[in-house]
């Protein structure tokens, strides 16, 4: 049974989430404030935390920071469509993904499943990852197309691809990717990443113009969709 801590101050939404998730076999703990969320998170281990960013006492960002100080529990953030900067901040603080309100229960369940899958096997990512029909061997650092031919990547392309592939389905912010590539987040020109992602799509995606695996989340970052 997947244990989920649901943190939401809108009482009606909290009740609806708890009912829906319980009906689908989740073991739900409810928290209406950031303080109660931290108490619940410390008292019991959860497989995933669903966290509203707008809370009455602490901000959702403070909750993420506090939880991340001692636990790697996957965190899926609930937030308003307009709050892009806040979502990026949440991801950079260690949230795993976000769902934008209003959302469908199916969308939410898909995000929770992806987050808990990662949580359980983060340390043991398979070394050979399929991007469509292209096979990427993370240990040998080789890329092989469906017809068996080798695909050549530049060191920067490789680094970017490896970061995305090691976190399947996870949304990684542009800032985090640039920090990894450059060792500093100062280089914030988003076109820099766009160029490398476009190159990777050309080399890996069956239809580079309609990417299905190296996905852009506008204004936020990128994710590898297995
Ligand atoms: Ca709220």
XYZ file of C-alpha atoms and ligand atoms in Angstrom:
227
model
C 0.000 0.000 0.000
C 1.418 3.392 -0.966
C 1.473 5.828 1.956
C 0.786 9.386 0.840
C 0.852 12.518 2.955
C -1.589 15.053 1.479
C -0.985 18.675 2.517
C -3.722 21.079 1.465
C -5.433 23.894 3.394
C -8.578 24.035 1.242
C -10.702 21.684 3.267
C -13.011 20.580 0.441
C -10.076 19.793 -1.840
C -8.256 17.940 0.935
C -11.342 15.789 1.581
C -11.825 15.094 -2.133
C -8.164 14.135 -2.582
C -8.208 11.889 0.478
C -11.390 10.132 -0.665
C -10.156 9.618 -4.224
C -6.755 8.345 -3.162
C -8.162 6.063 -0.470
C -10.596 4.613 -3.027
C -7.599 3.803 -5.232
C -5.788 1.927 -2.502
C -3.574 4.660 -1.065
C -2.984 4.932 2.670
C -3.681 8.644 3.172
C -2.475 10.968 5.938
C -4.090 14.427 5.837
C -2.515 17.706 6.926
C -4.167 21.125 6.666
C -1.157 23.260 7.595
C 2.588 23.250 7.014
C 3.248 22.668 10.696
C 0.985 19.619 10.791
C 2.612 18.374 7.606
C 6.069 18.513 9.185
C 4.818 16.762 12.338
C 3.186 14.018 10.238
C 6.259 13.657 7.999
C 8.514 13.257 11.034
C 6.160 10.850 12.831
C 5.744 8.365 9.999
C 7.566 7.485 6.817
C 5.586 8.165 3.632
C 6.178 6.942 0.092
C 5.210 10.282 -1.406
C 4.118 13.738 -0.246
C 1.502 15.728 -2.162
C 2.048 19.335 -1.158
C 0.037 22.492 -1.829
C 2.422 25.448 -2.038
C -0.035 28.027 -0.662
C -0.485 27.214 3.023
C -1.670 29.484 5.845
C 1.260 29.114 8.236
C 4.470 28.039 6.515
C 5.024 28.370 2.793
C 5.163 25.136 0.828
C 8.762 26.019 -0.024
C 9.654 26.025 3.689
C 8.024 22.624 4.068
C 10.126 21.242 1.179
C 13.309 22.658 2.712
C 12.497 21.191 6.136
C 11.629 17.732 4.759
C 14.657 17.667 2.458
C 16.926 18.329 5.440
C 16.383 14.740 6.569
C 14.386 12.750 3.986
C 14.383 12.035 0.266
C 10.648 11.213 0.182
C 9.338 12.139 -3.286
C 7.385 15.423 -3.201
C 4.746 16.327 -5.794
C 3.714 19.964 -5.590
C 0.190 21.285 -6.187
C 0.151 24.819 -7.475
C -1.668 27.475 -9.414
C -1.153 27.804 -13.159
C 0.311 31.281 -12.772
C 2.913 30.442 -10.138
C 5.757 29.467 -12.483
C 8.554 31.090 -10.467
C 7.281 29.381 -7.327
C 7.170 26.000 -9.072
C 10.747 26.426 -10.314
C 11.828 27.362 -6.770
C 10.045 24.265 -5.415
C 11.806 22.009 -7.922
C 15.181 23.588 -7.196
C 14.615 23.000 -3.466
C 14.100 19.308 -4.123
C 10.465 18.776 -5.109
C 10.176 16.018 -7.700
C 7.289 17.147 -9.826
C 4.229 19.363 -9.880
C 0.565 19.200 -10.791
C -1.145 22.419 -11.811
C -4.625 23.222 -10.451
C -7.172 22.428 -11.719
C -6.036 18.882 -12.435
C -7.724 15.587 -13.237
C -7.433 12.724 -10.786
C -5.885 10.592 -13.566
C -3.159 13.157 -14.127
C -2.505 13.309 -10.388
C -2.346 9.508 -10.073
C 0.089 9.283 -12.984
C 2.391 11.836 -11.332
C 2.194 10.062 -7.969
C 2.981 6.702 -9.576
C 5.976 8.127 -11.432
C 7.259 9.816 -8.271
C 6.956 6.700 -6.093
C 8.575 4.500 -8.758
C 11.564 6.817 -8.763
C 11.614 6.982 -4.970
C 11.905 3.213 -4.727
C 14.608 2.718 -7.304
C 16.510 5.982 -7.533
C 19.806 4.359 -6.593
C 19.518 1.534 -9.078
C 18.679 3.159 -12.403
C 19.265 0.631 -15.130
C 22.493 1.343 -16.970
C 20.879 0.744 -20.355
C 17.993 3.118 -21.065
C 15.795 3.117 -24.156
C 14.916 6.468 -25.693
C 12.292 5.291 -28.151
C 14.222 2.837 -30.314
C 17.626 4.266 -29.444
C 19.591 2.470 -26.757
C 21.723 4.479 -24.327
C 24.290 2.659 -22.193
C 25.053 4.968 -19.267
C 27.920 2.815 -17.982
C 29.706 2.319 -21.306
C 28.748 5.838 -22.439
C 27.548 4.616 -25.819
C 24.428 5.360 -27.840
C 23.177 2.865 -30.408
C 20.463 3.523 -32.968
C 17.784 0.939 -33.862
C 19.795 -0.156 -36.939
C 22.837 -0.879 -34.765
C 24.839 2.160 -35.813
C 26.661 4.200 -33.184
C 25.357 7.691 -32.426
C 28.012 10.200 -31.506
C 27.348 12.760 -28.763
C 29.496 15.697 -27.698
C 30.555 15.772 -24.005
C 27.984 18.491 -23.228
C 25.190 16.596 -24.990
C 26.188 13.471 -23.117
C 26.166 15.191 -19.734
C 22.754 16.697 -20.374
C 21.308 13.410 -21.622
C 22.720 11.430 -18.707
C 21.218 13.839 -16.151
C 17.778 13.535 -17.750
C 17.940 9.753 -18.187
C 19.055 9.120 -14.616
C 15.824 10.761 -13.403
C 13.089 9.208 -15.561
C 9.847 11.256 -15.669
C 11.319 13.851 -13.331
C 11.012 17.491 -14.296
C 14.456 19.073 -13.998
C 14.619 22.851 -14.066
C 16.699 24.691 -16.643
C 18.575 26.263 -13.769
C 19.496 22.853 -12.320
C 20.649 21.569 -15.727
C 22.749 24.656 -16.371
C 24.283 24.406 -12.900
C 25.249 20.837 -13.635
C 26.739 21.685 -17.024
C 28.555 24.806 -15.958
C 29.065 24.339 -12.236
C 27.246 27.625 -11.762
C 23.678 28.791 -12.315
C 24.955 32.179 -13.573
C 24.773 31.138 -17.175
C 21.026 31.596 -17.463
C 20.602 32.028 -21.209
C 17.776 29.552 -21.899
C 18.686 29.377 -25.585
C 21.879 27.599 -24.572
C 19.913 24.622 -23.253
C 17.408 24.771 -26.102
C 20.225 24.323 -28.627
C 21.608 21.247 -26.886
C 18.181 19.711 -26.361
C 17.384 20.269 -30.054
C 20.654 18.514 -30.973
C 19.828 15.574 -28.709
C 16.353 15.278 -30.223
C 17.866 15.205 -33.720
C 20.145 12.379 -32.685
C 17.724 10.367 -30.519
C 14.079 11.111 -31.232
C 12.301 9.299 -34.101
C 10.551 12.603 -34.945
C 12.737 15.430 -33.587
C 10.038 18.005 -34.392
C 7.504 16.131 -32.276
C 9.570 14.899 -29.336
C 8.058 12.138 -27.232
C 10.926 11.429 -24.849
C 12.947 14.612 -24.365
C 10.099 16.869 -23.308
C 10.108 20.633 -22.767
C 8.003 22.007 -19.898
C 7.623 25.621 -21.046
C 9.149 28.135 -18.656
C 10.218 25.365 -16.263
C 12.683 22.857 -17.643
C 12.933 19.426 -19.241
C 11.991 15.852 -18.507
C 12.865 12.449 -19.933
C 9.649 10.534 -20.593
C 10.492 6.809 -20.887
Ca -3.736 26.570 -0.588
